[in-house]
mmCIF file of C-alpha atoms and ligand atoms in Angstrom:
data_model
loop_
_atom_site.group_PDB
_atom_site.id
_atom_site.type_symbol
_atom_site.label_atom_id
_atom_site.label_comp_id
_atom_site.label_asym_id
_atom_site.label_seq_id
_atom_site.Cartn_x
_atom_site.Cartn_y
_atom_site.Cartn_z
ATOM 1 C CA UNK A 1 -105.206 203.265 -14.201
ATOM 2 C CA UNK A 2 -107.672 206.148 -14.246
ATOM 3 C CA UNK A 3 -110.660 205.707 -16.536
ATOM 4 C CA UNK A 4 -112.721 208.722 -17.455
ATOM 5 C CA UNK A 5 -116.230 209.120 -18.668
ATOM 6 C CA UNK A 6 -117.177 212.564 -19.923
ATOM 7 C CA UNK A 7 -120.292 214.027 -21.443
ATOM 8 C CA UNK A 8 -119.229 216.432 -24.174
ATOM 9 C CA UNK A 9 -121.078 219.465 -25.524
ATOM 10 C CA UNK A 10 -123.249 217.555 -27.953
ATOM 11 C CA UNK A 11 -124.196 215.165 -25.163
ATOM 12 C CA UNK A 12 -122.219 212.239 -26.554
ATOM 13 C CA UNK A 13 -120.506 209.980 -24.030
ATOM 14 C CA UNK A 14 -116.733 209.727 -24.379
ATOM 15 C CA UNK A 15 -114.656 207.176 -22.567
ATOM 16 C CA UNK A 16 -110.888 207.300 -22.325
ATOM 17 C CA UNK A 17 -108.122 206.021 -20.066
ATOM 18 C CA UNK A 18 -105.271 207.948 -18.434
ATOM 19 C CA UNK A 19 -103.199 207.589 -21.652
ATOM 20 C CA UNK A 20 -106.019 209.225 -23.634
ATOM 21 C CA UNK A 21 -106.852 205.913 -25.319
ATOM 22 C CA UNK A 22 -110.406 205.255 -26.433
ATOM 23 C CA UNK A 23 -112.160 202.986 -28.930
ATOM 24 C CA UNK A 24 -112.451 204.318 -32.488
ATOM 25 C CA UNK A 25 -111.894 201.149 -34.526
ATOM 26 C CA UNK A 26 -113.997 198.018 -34.118
ATOM 27 C CA UNK A 27 -112.565 194.702 -35.347
ATOM 28 C CA UNK A 28 -115.270 192.106 -35.781
ATOM 29 C CA UNK A 29 -114.247 188.440 -35.903
ATOM 30 C CA UNK A 30 -117.228 187.251 -37.950
ATOM 31 C CA UNK A 31 -116.495 183.586 -37.752
ATOM 32 C CA UNK A 32 -114.328 181.397 -35.599
ATOM 33 C CA UNK A 33 -112.871 179.194 -38.322
ATOM 34 C CA UNK A 34 -110.658 179.436 -41.381
ATOM 35 C CA UNK A 35 -110.080 177.463 -44.575
ATOM 36 C CA UNK A 36 -106.292 177.751 -44.160
ATOM 37 C CA UNK A 37 -104.133 176.344 -41.384
ATOM 38 C CA UNK A 38 -101.366 178.950 -41.142
ATOM 39 C CA UNK A 39 -98.459 178.034 -38.890
ATOM 40 C CA UNK A 40 -98.930 181.195 -36.762
ATOM 41 C CA UNK A 41 -102.637 180.542 -36.080
ATOM 42 C CA UNK A 42 -102.988 176.756 -36.010
ATOM 43 C CA UNK A 43 -100.846 174.353 -34.011
ATOM 44 C CA UNK A 44 -99.329 172.015 -36.656
ATOM 45 C CA UNK A 45 -99.187 169.199 -34.087
ATOM 46 C CA UNK A 46 -102.944 169.446 -33.486
ATOM 47 C CA UNK A 47 -104.728 166.915 -35.664
ATOM 48 C CA UNK A 48 -106.624 166.636 -37.821
ATOM 49 C CA UNK A 49 -106.469 170.020 -39.565
ATOM 50 C CA UNK A 50 -110.146 170.916 -40.050
ATOM 51 C CA UNK A 51 -111.127 170.786 -43.714
ATOM 52 C CA UNK A 52 -114.333 171.961 -45.384
ATOM 53 C CA UNK A 53 -114.395 175.236 -43.513
ATOM 54 C CA UNK A 54 -117.373 176.402 -45.542
ATOM 55 C CA UNK A 55 -119.570 173.505 -44.326
ATOM 56 C CA UNK A 56 -118.566 173.977 -40.741
ATOM 57 C CA UNK A 57 -118.979 177.699 -41.012
ATOM 58 C CA UNK A 58 -122.618 178.059 -39.960
ATOM 59 C CA UNK A 59 -122.008 176.140 -36.705
ATOM 60 C CA UNK A 60 -119.167 178.450 -35.835
ATOM 61 C CA UNK A 61 -120.871 181.754 -36.573
ATOM 62 C CA UNK A 62 -123.716 181.872 -34.072
ATOM 63 C CA UNK A 63 -124.503 185.528 -34.746
ATOM 64 C CA UNK A 64 -126.738 186.380 -37.709
ATOM 65 C CA UNK A 65 -126.703 189.585 -39.761
ATOM 66 C CA UNK A 66 -129.429 191.162 -37.576
ATOM 67 C CA UNK A 67 -127.463 190.379 -34.386
ATOM 68 C CA UNK A 68 -124.281 191.938 -35.748
ATOM 69 C CA UNK A 69 -126.067 195.064 -36.979
ATOM 70 C CA UNK A 70 -127.770 195.509 -33.613
ATOM 71 C CA UNK A 71 -124.510 195.080 -31.661
ATOM 72 C CA UNK A 72 -122.419 197.287 -33.955
ATOM 73 C CA UNK A 73 -125.101 199.967 -34.009
ATOM 74 C CA UNK A 74 -125.383 200.011 -30.179
ATOM 75 C CA UNK A 75 -121.590 200.253 -29.803
ATOM 76 C CA UNK A 76 -121.400 202.923 -32.493
ATOM 77 C CA UNK A 77 -124.065 205.023 -30.743
ATOM 78 C CA UNK A 78 -121.752 205.265 -27.731
ATOM 79 C CA UNK A 79 -118.356 205.381 -29.447
ATOM 80 C CA UNK A 80 -118.875 206.892 -32.946
ATOM 81 C CA UNK A 81 -116.392 204.604 -34.695
ATOM 82 C CA UNK A 82 -114.147 205.844 -37.526
ATOM 83 C CA UNK A 83 -113.588 202.349 -38.866
ATOM 84 C CA UNK A 84 -115.083 198.874 -38.816
ATOM 85 C CA UNK A 85 -112.798 196.011 -39.863
ATOM 86 C CA UNK A 86 -114.370 192.626 -40.621
ATOM 87 C CA UNK A 87 -112.029 189.756 -39.905
ATOM 88 C CA UNK A 88 -111.999 186.265 -38.431
ATOM 89 C CA UNK A 89 -111.274 183.335 -38.777
ATOM 90 C CA UNK A 90 -111.913 183.888 -42.461
ATOM 91 C CA UNK A 91 -114.658 186.510 -43.019
ATOM 92 C CA UNK A 92 -115.373 185.293 -46.578
ATOM 93 C CA UNK A 93 -116.695 182.042 -45.014
ATOM 94 C CA UNK A 94 -119.520 184.016 -43.375
ATOM 95 C CA UNK A 95 -122.453 183.115 -45.613
ATOM 96 C CA UNK A 96 -124.348 186.399 -45.293
ATOM 97 C CA UNK A 97 -121.272 188.593 -45.767
ATOM 98 C CA UNK A 98 -122.658 190.826 -48.549
ATOM 99 C CA UNK A 99 -125.965 191.643 -46.739
ATOM 100 C CA UNK A 100 -123.970 192.244 -43.560
ATOM 101 C CA UNK A 101 -121.622 194.667 -45.338
ATOM 102 C CA UNK A 102 -124.662 196.497 -46.769
ATOM 103 C CA UNK A 103 -126.241 196.706 -43.315
ATOM 104 C CA UNK A 104 -123.061 198.067 -41.706
ATOM 105 C CA UNK A 105 -122.639 200.568 -44.568
ATOM 106 C CA UNK A 106 -126.119 201.895 -43.804
ATOM 107 C CA UNK A 107 -124.992 202.791 -40.262
ATOM 108 C CA UNK A 108 -122.900 205.592 -41.791
ATOM 109 C CA UNK A 109 -119.544 204.651 -40.209
ATOM 110 C CA UNK A 110 -116.919 206.369 -42.408
ATOM 111 C CA UNK A 111 -114.681 203.419 -43.302
ATOM 112 C CA UNK A 112 -115.512 199.737 -43.741
ATOM 113 C CA UNK A 113 -112.543 197.423 -44.222
ATOM 114 C CA UNK A 114 -111.868 193.710 -44.183
ATOM 115 C CA UNK A 115 -108.904 191.411 -43.468
ATOM 116 C CA UNK A 116 -108.997 188.178 -45.464
ATOM 117 C CA UNK A 117 -106.791 185.403 -46.782
ATOM 118 C CA UNK A 118 -108.259 186.144 -50.233
ATOM 119 C CA UNK A 119 -108.898 182.506 -51.201
ATOM 120 C CA UNK A 120 -112.633 183.107 -51.816
ATOM 121 C CA UNK A 121 -112.360 186.673 -53.043
ATOM 122 C CA UNK A 122 -112.144 186.197 -56.817
ATOM 123 C CA UNK A 123 -115.900 186.022 -57.517
ATOM 124 C CA UNK A 124 -117.040 188.148 -54.562
ATOM 125 C CA UNK A 125 -114.933 191.270 -55.048
ATOM 126 C CA UNK A 126 -117.477 193.254 -57.100
ATOM 127 C CA UNK A 127 -120.387 192.446 -54.758
ATOM 128 C CA UNK A 128 -118.345 193.473 -51.739
ATOM 129 C CA UNK A 129 -117.315 196.746 -53.375
ATOM 130 C CA UNK A 130 -120.936 197.493 -54.311
ATOM 131 C CA UNK A 131 -122.055 196.639 -50.766
ATOM 132 C CA UNK A 132 -119.621 199.188 -49.309
ATOM 133 C CA UNK A 133 -116.203 197.618 -48.589
ATOM 134 C CA UNK A 134 -113.548 200.329 -49.044
ATOM 135 C CA UNK A 135 -110.402 198.355 -48.560
ATOM 136 C CA UNK A 136 -109.126 194.811 -47.894
ATOM 137 C CA UNK A 137 -105.918 193.682 -46.201
ATOM 138 C CA UNK A 138 -104.964 190.357 -47.733
ATOM 139 C CA UNK A 139 -102.718 187.943 -45.889
ATOM 140 C CA UNK A 140 -100.100 186.776 -48.368
ATOM 141 C CA UNK A 141 -97.062 185.238 -46.742
ATOM 142 C CA UNK A 142 -95.436 183.946 -49.951
ATOM 143 C CA UNK A 143 -95.731 184.193 -53.735
ATOM 144 C CA UNK A 144 -93.965 180.869 -54.191
ATOM 145 C CA UNK A 145 -96.399 177.880 -54.132
ATOM 146 C CA UNK A 146 -94.112 175.632 -52.047
ATOM 147 C CA UNK A 147 -93.411 178.270 -49.403
ATOM 148 C CA UNK A 148 -97.099 179.206 -49.352
ATOM 149 C CA UNK A 149 -98.035 175.531 -48.799
ATOM 150 C CA UNK A 150 -95.440 175.141 -46.049
ATOM 151 C CA UNK A 151 -97.046 178.065 -44.188
ATOM 152 C CA UNK A 152 -100.775 177.493 -44.746
ATOM 153 C CA UNK A 153 -101.088 173.763 -45.647
ATOM 154 C CA UNK A 154 -103.290 174.480 -48.681
ATOM 155 C CA UNK A 155 -102.521 174.559 -52.434
ATOM 156 C CA UNK A 156 -104.466 177.652 -53.356
ATOM 157 C CA UNK A 157 -101.917 180.418 -53.921
ATOM 158 C CA UNK A 158 -103.156 181.060 -57.473
ATOM 159 C CA UNK A 159 -106.721 181.596 -56.203
ATOM 160 C CA UNK A 160 -105.428 184.213 -53.778
ATOM 161 C CA UNK A 161 -103.462 185.987 -56.512
ATOM 162 C CA UNK A 162 -106.588 185.953 -58.748
ATOM 163 C CA UNK A 163 -108.597 187.356 -55.843
ATOM 164 C CA UNK A 164 -106.110 190.201 -55.462
ATOM 165 C CA UNK A 165 -106.347 191.032 -59.204
ATOM 166 C CA UNK A 166 -110.170 190.924 -59.145
ATOM 167 C CA UNK A 167 -110.400 193.106 -56.058
ATOM 168 C CA UNK A 168 -108.113 195.713 -57.630
ATOM 169 C CA UNK A 169 -110.192 195.563 -60.842
ATOM 170 C CA UNK A 170 -113.324 196.120 -58.719
ATOM 171 C CA UNK A 171 -111.791 199.323 -57.323
ATOM 172 C CA UNK A 172 -111.060 198.026 -53.810
ATOM 173 C CA UNK A 173 -107.953 199.390 -52.121
ATOM 174 C CA UNK A 174 -105.677 196.397 -51.378
ATOM 175 C CA UNK A 175 -102.868 196.083 -48.846
ATOM 176 C CA UNK A 176 -100.824 192.922 -48.346
ATOM 177 C CA UNK A 177 -99.970 191.606 -44.858
ATOM 178 C CA UNK A 178 -97.012 189.213 -44.711
ATOM 179 C CA UNK A 179 -96.086 187.568 -41.410
ATOM 180 C CA UNK A 180 -92.360 186.808 -41.492
ATOM 181 C CA UNK A 181 -91.251 183.609 -39.748
ATOM 182 C CA UNK A 182 -87.720 182.312 -39.472
ATOM 183 C CA UNK A 183 -87.340 179.034 -41.374
ATOM 184 C CA UNK A 184 -90.568 179.601 -43.340
ATOM 185 C CA UNK A 185 -90.412 182.790 -45.445
ATOM 186 C CA UNK A 186 -87.532 184.896 -44.062
ATOM 187 C CA UNK A 187 -85.503 184.202 -47.243
ATOM 188 C CA UNK A 188 -88.490 185.178 -49.428
ATOM 189 C CA UNK A 189 -88.885 188.807 -48.287
ATOM 190 C CA UNK A 190 -87.403 190.382 -51.431
ATOM 191 C CA UNK A 191 -89.492 188.178 -53.763
ATOM 192 C CA UNK A 192 -92.754 189.205 -52.131
ATOM 193 C CA UNK A 193 -91.671 192.854 -51.906
ATOM 194 C CA UNK A 194 -90.911 192.804 -55.648
ATOM 195 C CA UNK A 195 -94.281 191.175 -56.428
ATOM 196 C CA UNK A 196 -96.068 194.027 -54.623
ATOM 197 C CA UNK A 197 -93.769 196.737 -55.949
ATOM 198 C CA UNK A 198 -94.326 195.681 -59.576
ATOM 199 C CA UNK A 199 -98.093 195.937 -59.066
ATOM 200 C CA UNK A 200 -97.833 199.107 -56.943
ATOM 201 C CA UNK A 201 -99.602 197.343 -54.055
ATOM 202 C CA UNK A 202 -98.745 198.362 -50.515
ATOM 203 C CA UNK A 203 -97.155 195.647 -48.328
ATOM 204 C CA UNK A 204 -96.670 195.494 -44.590
ATOM 205 C CA UNK A 205 -94.390 192.850 -43.086
ATOM 206 C CA UNK A 206 -95.565 191.672 -39.668
ATOM 207 C CA UNK A 207 -93.403 190.573 -36.803
ATOM 208 C CA UNK A 208 -94.699 187.332 -35.365
ATOM 209 C CA UNK A 209 -96.667 187.824 -32.138
ATOM 210 C CA UNK A 210 -96.586 185.358 -29.258
ATOM 211 C CA UNK A 211 -100.142 184.079 -29.456
ATOM 212 C CA UNK A 212 -101.884 180.724 -29.076
ATOM 213 C CA UNK A 213 -99.622 177.684 -29.508
ATOM 214 C CA UNK A 214 -96.581 179.843 -30.431
ATOM 215 C CA UNK A 215 -95.517 180.130 -26.786
ATOM 216 C CA UNK A 216 -93.592 176.860 -27.165
ATOM 217 C CA UNK A 217 -91.081 177.847 -29.855
ATOM 218 C CA UNK A 218 -91.571 181.567 -30.360
ATOM 219 C CA UNK A 219 -87.863 182.521 -30.188
ATOM 220 C CA UNK A 220 -86.956 180.011 -32.917
ATOM 221 C CA UNK A 221 -89.543 181.531 -35.285
ATOM 222 C CA UNK A 222 -89.274 185.234 -34.475
ATOM 223 C CA UNK A 223 -87.787 187.454 -37.214
ATOM 224 C CA UNK A 224 -87.513 191.067 -36.028
ATOM 225 C CA UNK A 225 -88.121 194.434 -37.676
ATOM 226 C CA UNK A 226 -84.334 194.918 -37.619
ATOM 227 C CA UNK A 227 -83.826 191.584 -39.426
ATOM 228 C CA UNK A 228 -86.428 192.534 -42.066
ATOM 229 C CA UNK A 229 -84.790 195.943 -42.595
ATOM 230 C CA UNK A 230 -81.329 194.366 -42.871
ATOM 231 C CA UNK A 231 -82.628 192.069 -45.559
ATOM 232 C CA UNK A 232 -84.320 194.824 -47.622
ATOM 233 C CA UNK A 233 -81.467 197.306 -47.171
ATOM 234 C CA UNK A 234 -79.077 194.865 -48.833
ATOM 235 C CA UNK A 235 -81.109 195.562 -52.016
ATOM 236 C CA UNK A 236 -82.282 199.159 -51.516
ATOM 237 C CA UNK A 237 -81.289 202.319 -49.671
ATOM 238 C CA UNK A 238 -84.078 203.045 -47.218
ATOM 239 C CA UNK A 239 -85.482 206.236 -45.705
ATOM 240 C CA UNK A 240 -87.688 205.975 -42.614
ATOM 241 C CA UNK A 241 -90.991 207.874 -42.830
ATOM 242 C CA UNK A 242 -92.775 209.579 -39.916
ATOM 243 C CA UNK A 243 -95.337 207.369 -38.153
ATOM 244 C CA UNK A 244 -98.978 208.531 -38.272
ATOM 245 C CA UNK A 245 -100.960 208.614 -34.961
ATOM 246 C CA UNK A 246 -102.872 205.347 -34.216
ATOM 247 C CA UNK A 247 -101.071 203.628 -37.123
ATOM 248 C CA UNK A 248 -100.161 199.961 -36.716
ATOM 249 C CA UNK A 249 -97.175 200.128 -39.110
ATOM 250 C CA UNK A 250 -93.961 202.098 -39.474
ATOM 251 C CA UNK A 251 -93.085 202.919 -43.087
ATOM 252 C CA UNK A 252 -89.909 203.172 -45.170
ATOM 253 C CA UNK A 253 -89.248 204.376 -48.717
ATOM 254 C CA UNK A 254 -86.827 202.629 -51.091
ATOM 255 C CA UNK A 255 -84.409 204.723 -53.175
ATOM 256 C CA UNK A 256 -86.617 204.094 -56.230
ATOM 257 C CA UNK A 257 -89.704 205.460 -54.484
ATOM 258 C CA UNK A 258 -91.650 202.394 -53.249
ATOM 259 C CA UNK A 259 -93.135 202.571 -49.743
ATOM 260 C CA UNK A 260 -93.492 199.492 -47.519
ATOM 261 C CA UNK A 261 -94.406 199.053 -43.870
ATOM 262 C CA UNK A 262 -93.466 196.881 -40.906
ATOM 263 C CA UNK A 263 -95.892 196.091 -38.096
ATOM 264 C CA UNK A 264 -93.493 195.421 -35.249
ATOM 265 C CA UNK A 265 -95.700 194.657 -32.301
ATOM 266 C CA UNK A 266 -92.756 193.117 -30.459
ATOM 267 C CA UNK A 267 -89.799 195.433 -31.265
ATOM 268 C CA UNK A 268 -91.833 198.664 -31.373
ATOM 269 C CA UNK A 269 -95.164 198.138 -29.627
ATOM 270 C CA UNK A 270 -97.796 200.679 -30.652
ATOM 271 C CA UNK A 271 -99.965 200.188 -27.565
ATOM 272 C CA UNK A 272 -99.693 203.823 -26.400
ATOM 273 C CA UNK A 273 -102.259 205.089 -28.862
ATOM 274 C CA UNK A 274 -104.138 201.854 -29.617
ATOM 275 C CA UNK A 275 -107.779 202.707 -30.321
ATOM 276 C CA UNK A 276 -109.046 199.193 -31.132
ATOM 277 C CA UNK A 277 -111.982 197.297 -29.683
ATOM 278 C CA UNK A 278 -112.573 193.672 -30.701
ATOM 279 C CA UNK A 279 -115.867 191.778 -30.992
ATOM 280 C CA UNK A 280 -115.815 187.994 -31.394
ATOM 281 C CA UNK A 281 -118.379 185.787 -33.139
ATOM 282 C CA UNK A 282 -120.123 184.998 -29.828
ATOM 283 C CA UNK A 283 -120.820 188.616 -28.855
ATOM 284 C CA UNK A 284 -117.843 189.103 -26.511
ATOM 285 C CA UNK A 285 -115.725 192.244 -26.558
ATOM 286 C CA UNK A 286 -111.996 192.532 -25.810
ATOM 287 C CA UNK A 287 -110.119 195.776 -25.206
ATOM 288 C CA UNK A 288 -106.620 194.394 -25.675
ATOM 289 C CA UNK A 289 -104.931 191.544 -27.546
ATOM 290 C CA UNK A 290 -102.891 190.774 -24.414
ATOM 291 C CA UNK A 291 -105.994 190.138 -22.288
ATOM 292 C CA UNK A 292 -107.985 187.129 -23.379
ATOM 293 C CA UNK A 293 -110.856 187.484 -20.878
ATOM 294 C CA UNK A 294 -114.084 187.808 -22.873
ATOM 295 C CA UNK A 295 -116.642 190.432 -21.832
ATOM 296 C CA UNK A 296 -120.086 189.349 -23.027
ATOM 297 C CA UNK A 297 -122.317 192.180 -24.234
ATOM 298 C CA UNK A 298 -125.003 190.035 -25.810
ATOM 299 C CA UNK A 299 -127.479 190.587 -22.951
ATOM 300 C CA UNK A 300 -127.029 194.324 -22.537
ATOM 301 C CA UNK A 301 -127.293 195.686 -26.073
ATOM 302 C CA UNK A 302 -130.502 197.526 -25.205
ATOM 303 C CA UNK A 303 -129.198 198.915 -21.919
ATOM 304 C CA UNK A 304 -126.906 201.884 -22.547
ATOM 305 C CA UNK A 305 -125.632 202.124 -18.960
ATOM 306 C CA UNK A 306 -124.724 198.434 -18.731
ATOM 307 C CA UNK A 307 -123.088 198.540 -22.147
ATOM 308 C CA UNK A 308 -121.070 201.561 -21.099
ATOM 309 C CA UNK A 309 -119.908 199.758 -17.942
ATOM 310 C CA UNK A 310 -118.723 196.819 -20.064
ATOM 311 C CA UNK A 311 -116.885 199.173 -22.408
ATOM 312 C CA UNK A 312 -115.131 200.784 -19.416
ATOM 313 C CA UNK A 313 -114.119 197.277 -18.306
ATOM 314 C CA UNK A 314 -112.774 196.526 -21.797
ATOM 315 C CA UNK A 315 -110.836 199.801 -21.805
ATOM 316 C CA UNK A 316 -109.258 198.880 -18.470
ATOM 317 C CA UNK A 317 -107.893 195.697 -20.171
ATOM 318 C CA UNK A 318 -105.578 197.776 -22.391
ATOM 319 C CA UNK A 319 -101.929 197.120 -21.535
ATOM 320 C CA UNK A 320 -98.972 199.418 -22.184
ATOM 321 C CA UNK A 321 -97.070 196.681 -23.973
ATOM 322 C CA UNK A 322 -98.125 193.490 -25.763
ATOM 323 C CA UNK A 323 -97.412 190.634 -23.378
ATOM 324 C CA UNK A 324 -98.602 187.600 -25.370
ATOM 325 C CA UNK A 325 -101.918 185.783 -25.371
ATOM 326 C CA UNK A 326 -103.126 182.212 -24.975
ATOM 327 C CA UNK A 327 -105.732 182.895 -27.672
ATOM 328 C CA UNK A 328 -104.864 182.389 -31.313
ATOM 329 C CA UNK A 329 -105.580 185.433 -33.486
ATOM 330 C CA UNK A 330 -108.189 183.431 -35.419
ATOM 331 C CA UNK A 331 -110.482 183.457 -32.341
ATOM 332 C CA UNK A 332 -110.068 187.044 -31.213
ATOM 333 C CA UNK A 333 -109.835 188.567 -34.712
ATOM 334 C CA UNK A 334 -106.639 189.786 -36.371
HETATM 335 N N1 LIG B 1 -108.313 184.840 -42.243
HETATM 336 C C1 LIG B 1 -108.014 186.222 -42.375
HETATM 337 C C2 LIG B 1 -106.620 186.416 -42.890
HETATM 338 O O1 LIG B 1 -105.911 185.430 -43.105
HETATM 339 O O2 LIG B 1 -106.249 187.568 -43.120
HETATM 340 C C3 LIG B 1 -108.273 187.084 -41.153
HETATM 341 C C4 LIG B 1 -107.829 186.564 -39.837
HETATM 342 S S1 LIG B 1 -106.084 186.464 -39.615
HETATM 343 C C5 LIG B 1 -106.059 185.912 -37.950
HETATM 344 C C6 LIG B 1 -105.679 188.176 -39.545
HETATM 345 C C7 LIG B 1 -104.233 188.549 -39.527
HETATM 346 O O3 LIG B 1 -103.610 188.099 -38.365
HETATM 347 C C8 LIG B 1 -103.477 188.014 -40.667
HETATM 348 O O4 LIG B 1 -102.897 189.083 -41.382
HETATM 349 C C9 LIG B 1 -102.420 187.156 -40.041
HETATM 350 O O5 LIG B 1 -101.347 187.213 -40.835
HETATM 351 C C10 LIG B 1 -102.268 187.786 -38.679
HETATM 352 N N2 LIG B 1 -101.764 186.930 -37.593
HETATM 353 C C11 LIG B 1 -102.349 185.857 -37.049
HETATM 354 N N3 LIG B 1 -101.613 185.331 -36.042
HETATM 355 C C12 LIG B 1 -100.514 186.099 -35.963
HETATM 356 C C13 LIG B 1 -99.376 186.088 -35.107
HETATM 357 N N4 LIG B 1 -99.205 185.178 -34.164
HETATM 358 N N5 LIG B 1 -98.446 187.050 -35.278
HETATM 359 C C14 LIG B 1 -98.605 188.002 -36.230
HETATM 360 N N6 LIG B 1 -99.675 188.062 -37.053
HETATM 361 C C15 LIG B 1 -100.610 187.129 -36.935
#
């Protein structure tokens, strides 16, 4: 694959591959642990399920606020990001989250978003909004306590729902992400759609991706975009909407005017115009979810040429189609 490096008129370096792909969104996995044990991230046969994520958190987030700001700023100087998304693991377990958000906001990157399970959001929503978070994607795979417990092994659905309400009250734009898994929540799609529709919250259903431990029984769990659409179209007439460039989801409108999305990484891969770069909590970058080889940038933050070479290497990792990964999403950042 041909990789290009160009100097444009204002002397900014641009890197792109032969498909025109570059890096415009940075996903930062702030911390390598989570306080839930969702079936798609954590192998249920692995024991024991780690509890007390908050206490373990500092050991698993080696980078401090200053380190993150330095790394993100150096990358942004070369790439001029449109968006930073803070994720994990669970980003709300990162103890210095609010100062970090403030620091990233001061870099002037247009959009600062977060992906979270929402369990610790209820009393932090206002601070995060004031610090500069524009929008949060909340993972909500069920609105029924038993189904929720079956998926994430924790009894905290009500806390998540409170967190959603508080974030909306704080003026944060909320989107719901729901991973659909056969045998877990595939018969709950309409209930969760109705929950979001009644509150006018946007929902995207996610096809399960073959990551981490899921290699063993992926086919048994996979519920496709077509299956999801069949289920919803037995309740509503649907109109497909045009996909926006670089978007992760395709969208449909119901006959009563509600719009929902499906992120179908397996049925309809969106790799052709993927503009994402990932940074893990140890200072490694990854150019593609399908390539789990870490590229450490921790020692070359002050050296623009070396950093650029590493970014070119990360860009060369980008595949044309998602081909699975041995890494669970909680390590590489969802
Ligand atoms: N803890 C946060 C959360 O729950 O949103 C952030 C990290 S989580 C890994 C980010 C997203 O990845 C979630 O929306 C989750 O649903 C999704 N995810 C994780 N593993 C997945 C898989 N194998 N297939 C599809 N989505 C997955």
